[in-house]
Coordinates of C-alpha atoms in Angstrom, one line a residue:
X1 CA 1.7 -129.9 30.7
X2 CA 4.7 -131.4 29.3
X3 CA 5.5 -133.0 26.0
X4 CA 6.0 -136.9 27.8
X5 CA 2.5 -136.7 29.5
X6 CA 0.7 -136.2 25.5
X7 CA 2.3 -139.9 24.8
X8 CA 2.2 -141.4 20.8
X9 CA 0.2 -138.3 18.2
X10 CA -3.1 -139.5 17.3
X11 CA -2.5 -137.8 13.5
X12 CA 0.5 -135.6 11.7
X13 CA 0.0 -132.8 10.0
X14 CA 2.3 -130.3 7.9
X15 CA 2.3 -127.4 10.4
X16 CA 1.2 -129.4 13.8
X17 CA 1.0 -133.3 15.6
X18 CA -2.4 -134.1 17.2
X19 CA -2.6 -135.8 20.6
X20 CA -5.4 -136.8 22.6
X21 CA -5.2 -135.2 26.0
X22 CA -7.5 -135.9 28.9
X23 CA -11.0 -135.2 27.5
X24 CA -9.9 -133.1 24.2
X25 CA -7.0 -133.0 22.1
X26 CA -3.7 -130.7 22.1
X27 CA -2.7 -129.4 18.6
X28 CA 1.2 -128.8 19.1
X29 CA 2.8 -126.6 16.4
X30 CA 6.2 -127.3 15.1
X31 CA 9.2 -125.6 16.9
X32 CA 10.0 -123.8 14.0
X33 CA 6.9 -121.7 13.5
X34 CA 6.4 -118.3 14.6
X35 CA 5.8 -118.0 18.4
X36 CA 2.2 -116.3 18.0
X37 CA 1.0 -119.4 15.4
X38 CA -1.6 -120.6 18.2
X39 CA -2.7 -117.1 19.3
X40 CA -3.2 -116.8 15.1
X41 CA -5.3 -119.7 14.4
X42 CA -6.8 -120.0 18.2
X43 CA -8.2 -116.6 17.2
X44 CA -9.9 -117.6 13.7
X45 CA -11.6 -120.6 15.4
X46 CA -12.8 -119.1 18.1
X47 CA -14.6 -116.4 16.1
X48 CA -16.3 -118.9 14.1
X49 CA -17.3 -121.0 16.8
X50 CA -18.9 -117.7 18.1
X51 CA -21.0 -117.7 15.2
X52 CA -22.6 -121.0 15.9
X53 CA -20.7 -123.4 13.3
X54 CA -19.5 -126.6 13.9
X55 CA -16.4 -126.5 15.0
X56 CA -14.0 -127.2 18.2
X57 CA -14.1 -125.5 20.9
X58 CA -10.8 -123.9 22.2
X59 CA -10.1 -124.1 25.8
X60 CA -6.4 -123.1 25.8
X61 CA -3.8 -121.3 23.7
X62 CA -0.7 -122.4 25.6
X63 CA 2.7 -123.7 25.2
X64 CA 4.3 -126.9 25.8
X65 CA 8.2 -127.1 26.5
X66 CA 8.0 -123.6 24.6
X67 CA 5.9 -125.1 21.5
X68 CA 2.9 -123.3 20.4
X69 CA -0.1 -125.4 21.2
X70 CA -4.1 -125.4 21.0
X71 CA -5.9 -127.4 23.6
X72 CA -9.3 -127.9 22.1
X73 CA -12.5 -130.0 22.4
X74 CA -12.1 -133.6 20.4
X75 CA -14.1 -133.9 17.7
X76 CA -15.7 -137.5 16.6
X77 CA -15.9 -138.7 13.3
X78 CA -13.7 -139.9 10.3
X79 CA -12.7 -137.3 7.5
X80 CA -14.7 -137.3 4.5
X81 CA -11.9 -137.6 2.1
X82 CA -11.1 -140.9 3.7
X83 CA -14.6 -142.2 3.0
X84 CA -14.6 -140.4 -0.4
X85 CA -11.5 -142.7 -1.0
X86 CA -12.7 -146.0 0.5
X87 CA -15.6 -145.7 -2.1
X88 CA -14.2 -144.4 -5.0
X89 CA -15.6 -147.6 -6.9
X90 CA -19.0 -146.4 -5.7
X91 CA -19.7 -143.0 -7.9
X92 CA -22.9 -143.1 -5.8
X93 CA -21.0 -143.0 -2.5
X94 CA -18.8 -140.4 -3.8
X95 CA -21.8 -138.4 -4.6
X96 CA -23.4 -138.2 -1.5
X97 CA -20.1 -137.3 0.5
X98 CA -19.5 -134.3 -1.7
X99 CA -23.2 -134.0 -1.5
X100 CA -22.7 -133.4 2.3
X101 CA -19.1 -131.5 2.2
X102 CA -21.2 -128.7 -0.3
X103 CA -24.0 -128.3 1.6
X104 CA -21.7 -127.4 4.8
X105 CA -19.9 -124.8 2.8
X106 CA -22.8 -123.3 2.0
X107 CA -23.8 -123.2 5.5
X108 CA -20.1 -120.5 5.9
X109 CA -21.0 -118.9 3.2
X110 CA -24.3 -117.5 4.1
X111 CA -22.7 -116.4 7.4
X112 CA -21.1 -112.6 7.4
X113 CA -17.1 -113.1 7.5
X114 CA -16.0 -110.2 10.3
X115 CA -14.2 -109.8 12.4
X116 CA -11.9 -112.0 10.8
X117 CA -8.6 -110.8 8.4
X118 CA -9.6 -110.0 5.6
X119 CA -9.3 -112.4 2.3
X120 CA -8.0 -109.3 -0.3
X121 CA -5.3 -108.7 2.2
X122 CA -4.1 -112.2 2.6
X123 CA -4.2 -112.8 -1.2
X124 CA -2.4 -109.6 -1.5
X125 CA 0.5 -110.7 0.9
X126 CA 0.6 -113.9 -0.8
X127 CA 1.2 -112.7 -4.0
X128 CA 3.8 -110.4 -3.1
X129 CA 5.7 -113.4 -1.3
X130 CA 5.3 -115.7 -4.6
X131 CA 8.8 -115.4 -5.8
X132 CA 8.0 -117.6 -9.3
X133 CA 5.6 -115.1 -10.2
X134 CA 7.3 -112.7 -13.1
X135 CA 6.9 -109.1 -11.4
X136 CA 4.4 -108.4 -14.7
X137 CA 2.3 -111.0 -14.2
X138 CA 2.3 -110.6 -10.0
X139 CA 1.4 -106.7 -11.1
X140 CA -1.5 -107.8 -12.9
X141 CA -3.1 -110.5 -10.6
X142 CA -2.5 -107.3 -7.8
X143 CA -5.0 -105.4 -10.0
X144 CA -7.6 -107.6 -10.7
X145 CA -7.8 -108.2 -6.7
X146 CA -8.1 -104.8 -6.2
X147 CA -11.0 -104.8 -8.9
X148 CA -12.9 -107.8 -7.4
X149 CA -16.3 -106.7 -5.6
X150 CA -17.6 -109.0 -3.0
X151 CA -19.7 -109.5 0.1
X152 CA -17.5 -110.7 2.9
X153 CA -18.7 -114.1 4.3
X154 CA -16.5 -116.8 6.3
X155 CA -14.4 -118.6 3.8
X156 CA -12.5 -121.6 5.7
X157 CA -9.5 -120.6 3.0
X158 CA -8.0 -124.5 2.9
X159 CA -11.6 -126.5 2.9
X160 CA -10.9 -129.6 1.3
X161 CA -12.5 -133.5 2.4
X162 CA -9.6 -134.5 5.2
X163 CA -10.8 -130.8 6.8
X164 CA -14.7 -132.3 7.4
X165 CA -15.0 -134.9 10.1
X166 CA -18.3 -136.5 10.1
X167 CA -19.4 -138.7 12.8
X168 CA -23.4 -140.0 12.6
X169 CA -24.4 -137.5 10.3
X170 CA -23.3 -134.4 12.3
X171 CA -20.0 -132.8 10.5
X172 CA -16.9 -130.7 12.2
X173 CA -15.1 -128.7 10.1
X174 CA -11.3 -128.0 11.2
X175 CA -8.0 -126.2 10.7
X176 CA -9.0 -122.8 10.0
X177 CA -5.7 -121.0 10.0
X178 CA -6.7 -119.6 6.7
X179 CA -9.8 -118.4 7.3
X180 CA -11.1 -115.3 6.3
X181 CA -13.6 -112.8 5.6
X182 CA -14.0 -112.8 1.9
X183 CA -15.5 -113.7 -1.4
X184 CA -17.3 -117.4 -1.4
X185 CA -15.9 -117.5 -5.3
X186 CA -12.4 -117.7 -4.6
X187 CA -13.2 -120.0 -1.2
X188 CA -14.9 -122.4 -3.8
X189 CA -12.1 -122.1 -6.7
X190 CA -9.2 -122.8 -3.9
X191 CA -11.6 -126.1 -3.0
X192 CA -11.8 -126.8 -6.4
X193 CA -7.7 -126.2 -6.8
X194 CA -7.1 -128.6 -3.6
X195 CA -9.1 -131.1 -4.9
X196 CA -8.0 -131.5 -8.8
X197 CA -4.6 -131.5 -7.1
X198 CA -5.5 -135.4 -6.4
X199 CA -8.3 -135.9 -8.9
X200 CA -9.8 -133.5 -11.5
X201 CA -12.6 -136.1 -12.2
X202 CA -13.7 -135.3 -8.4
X203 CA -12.9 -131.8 -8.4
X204 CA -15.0 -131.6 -11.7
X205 CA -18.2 -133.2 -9.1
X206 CA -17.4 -130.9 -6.5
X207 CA -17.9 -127.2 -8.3
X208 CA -20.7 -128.9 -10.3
X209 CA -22.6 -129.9 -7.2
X210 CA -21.9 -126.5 -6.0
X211 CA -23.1 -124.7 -9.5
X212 CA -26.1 -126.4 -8.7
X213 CA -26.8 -125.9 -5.1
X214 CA -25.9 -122.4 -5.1
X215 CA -26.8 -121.2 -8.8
X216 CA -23.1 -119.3 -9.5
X217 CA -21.7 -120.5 -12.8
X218 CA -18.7 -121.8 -13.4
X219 CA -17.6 -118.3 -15.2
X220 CA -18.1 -116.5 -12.0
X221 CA -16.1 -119.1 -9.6
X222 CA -13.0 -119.2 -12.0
X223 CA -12.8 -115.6 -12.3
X224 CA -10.7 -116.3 -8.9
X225 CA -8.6 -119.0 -10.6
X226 CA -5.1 -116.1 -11.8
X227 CA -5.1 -114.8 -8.4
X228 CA -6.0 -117.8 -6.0
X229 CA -3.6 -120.4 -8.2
X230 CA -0.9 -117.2 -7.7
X231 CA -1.4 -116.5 -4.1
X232 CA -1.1 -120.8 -3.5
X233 CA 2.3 -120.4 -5.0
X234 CA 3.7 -118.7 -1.6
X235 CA 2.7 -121.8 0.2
X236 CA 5.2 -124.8 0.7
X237 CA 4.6 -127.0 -2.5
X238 CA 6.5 -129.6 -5.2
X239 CA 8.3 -128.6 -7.6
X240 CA 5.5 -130.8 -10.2
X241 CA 2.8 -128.4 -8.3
X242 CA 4.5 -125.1 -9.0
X243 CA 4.3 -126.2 -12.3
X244 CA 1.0 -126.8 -12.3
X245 CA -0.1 -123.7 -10.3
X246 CA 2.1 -121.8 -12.8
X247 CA 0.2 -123.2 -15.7
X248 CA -3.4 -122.3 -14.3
X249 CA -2.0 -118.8 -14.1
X250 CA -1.1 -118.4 -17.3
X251 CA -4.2 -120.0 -18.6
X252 CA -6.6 -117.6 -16.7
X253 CA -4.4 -114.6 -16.8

């Protein structure tokens, strides 16, 4: 395969470009990522697809012109958080697209997380690569991860709307390059972070649908808040959302 046959990307994302390629689609990472990014990600999805959920199916890990690249199946549908945004006139709309995004997390997180990495040592890599964390503060959020007692489900680890294609009423989930084996909690607080990121009103929705479906209080979800809000800060971000990340920390702390 070479990079001329995959011809004009079908969609651009911050770590990959999308193509449509014979009957499925190629996700080609950028140059500059580490050599073993497809192998990493090609892993987490294939694991989950084991399980049953709905996701692509991988066909390939490859490389084109010396690009990391998935070849996967091509999933129909339209992402969720471009409905959400073509109805947000229509609370009722808005509703019953979180309505569906909720009930398909629940759906990961009543499935047992291994063999995938594990979330505790994820966060705790994260947290030591946050460099605007104080070392005190990074000390502290270390310990109360180390205190947290959880079962270990699949948490997606990035789930937001644009991540949940749906098609006819049947739903894909994608990207799972964060995925993990860990506590639903701080799966649902980094949703919830996501989210408010764009609109607080509709994050708000979100963790109260998922109060309700699920019976966890809010209490128990933002017990995550410190450490997730830290971790995120070892991520590429704005300056206005360091800031913001910063804040939550320093709130929840």
């Amino acid at each position: 395969m070479q990079l001329k046959q995959l011809g004009k990307p079908i969609a651009i994302g911050n770590t990959a470009h999308i193509y449509r390629y014979k009957e499925g689609i190629v996700k080609l990472f950028h140059s500059y990522l580490p050599a073993d990014v497809a192998s990493y990600e090609g892993g987490k999805q294939q694991i989950v697809h084991a399980k049953g959920l709905a996701v692509p199916e991988i066909w390939e890990i490859t490389t084109v012109e010396s690009q990391p690249a998935l070849v996967m199946s091509y999933a129909e549908g339209k992402p969720l958080g471009e409905l959400i945004l073509e109805n947000e006139s229509s609370l009722a709309h808005v509703e019953q697209y979180f309505e569906i995004f909720v009930e398909q997390q629940l759906l990961l997180h009543q499935i047992d997380g291994e063999p995938l990495e594990l979330m505790d040592e994820k966060l705790t890599n994260q947290l030591h690569r946050a460099t605007l964390l104080e070392d005190k503060v990074k000390e502290t959020l270390l310990d109360q991860l180390q205190r947290m007692k959880y079962r270990k489900v699949i948490c997606h680890g990035d789930l937001h709307p644009h991540n949940m294609l749906l098609a006819d009423q049947q739903v894909t989930i994608i990207d799972w390059v964060d995925a993990t084996a860990g506590d639903l909690r701080a799966d649902v607080y980094r949703t919830y972070l996501l989210i408010a990121g764009h609109s607080v009103q509709m994050a708000e929705l979100y963790v109260q649908l998922y109060c309700g479906k699920s019976k966890l209080t809010r209490e128990e979800i933002f017990q995550w808040a410190a450490i997730v809000a830290g971790a995120r800060l070892a991520e590429h971000h704005s300056p206005e959302e360091a800031v913001r990340l910063l804040d939550i920390v320093k709130h929840w702390i």
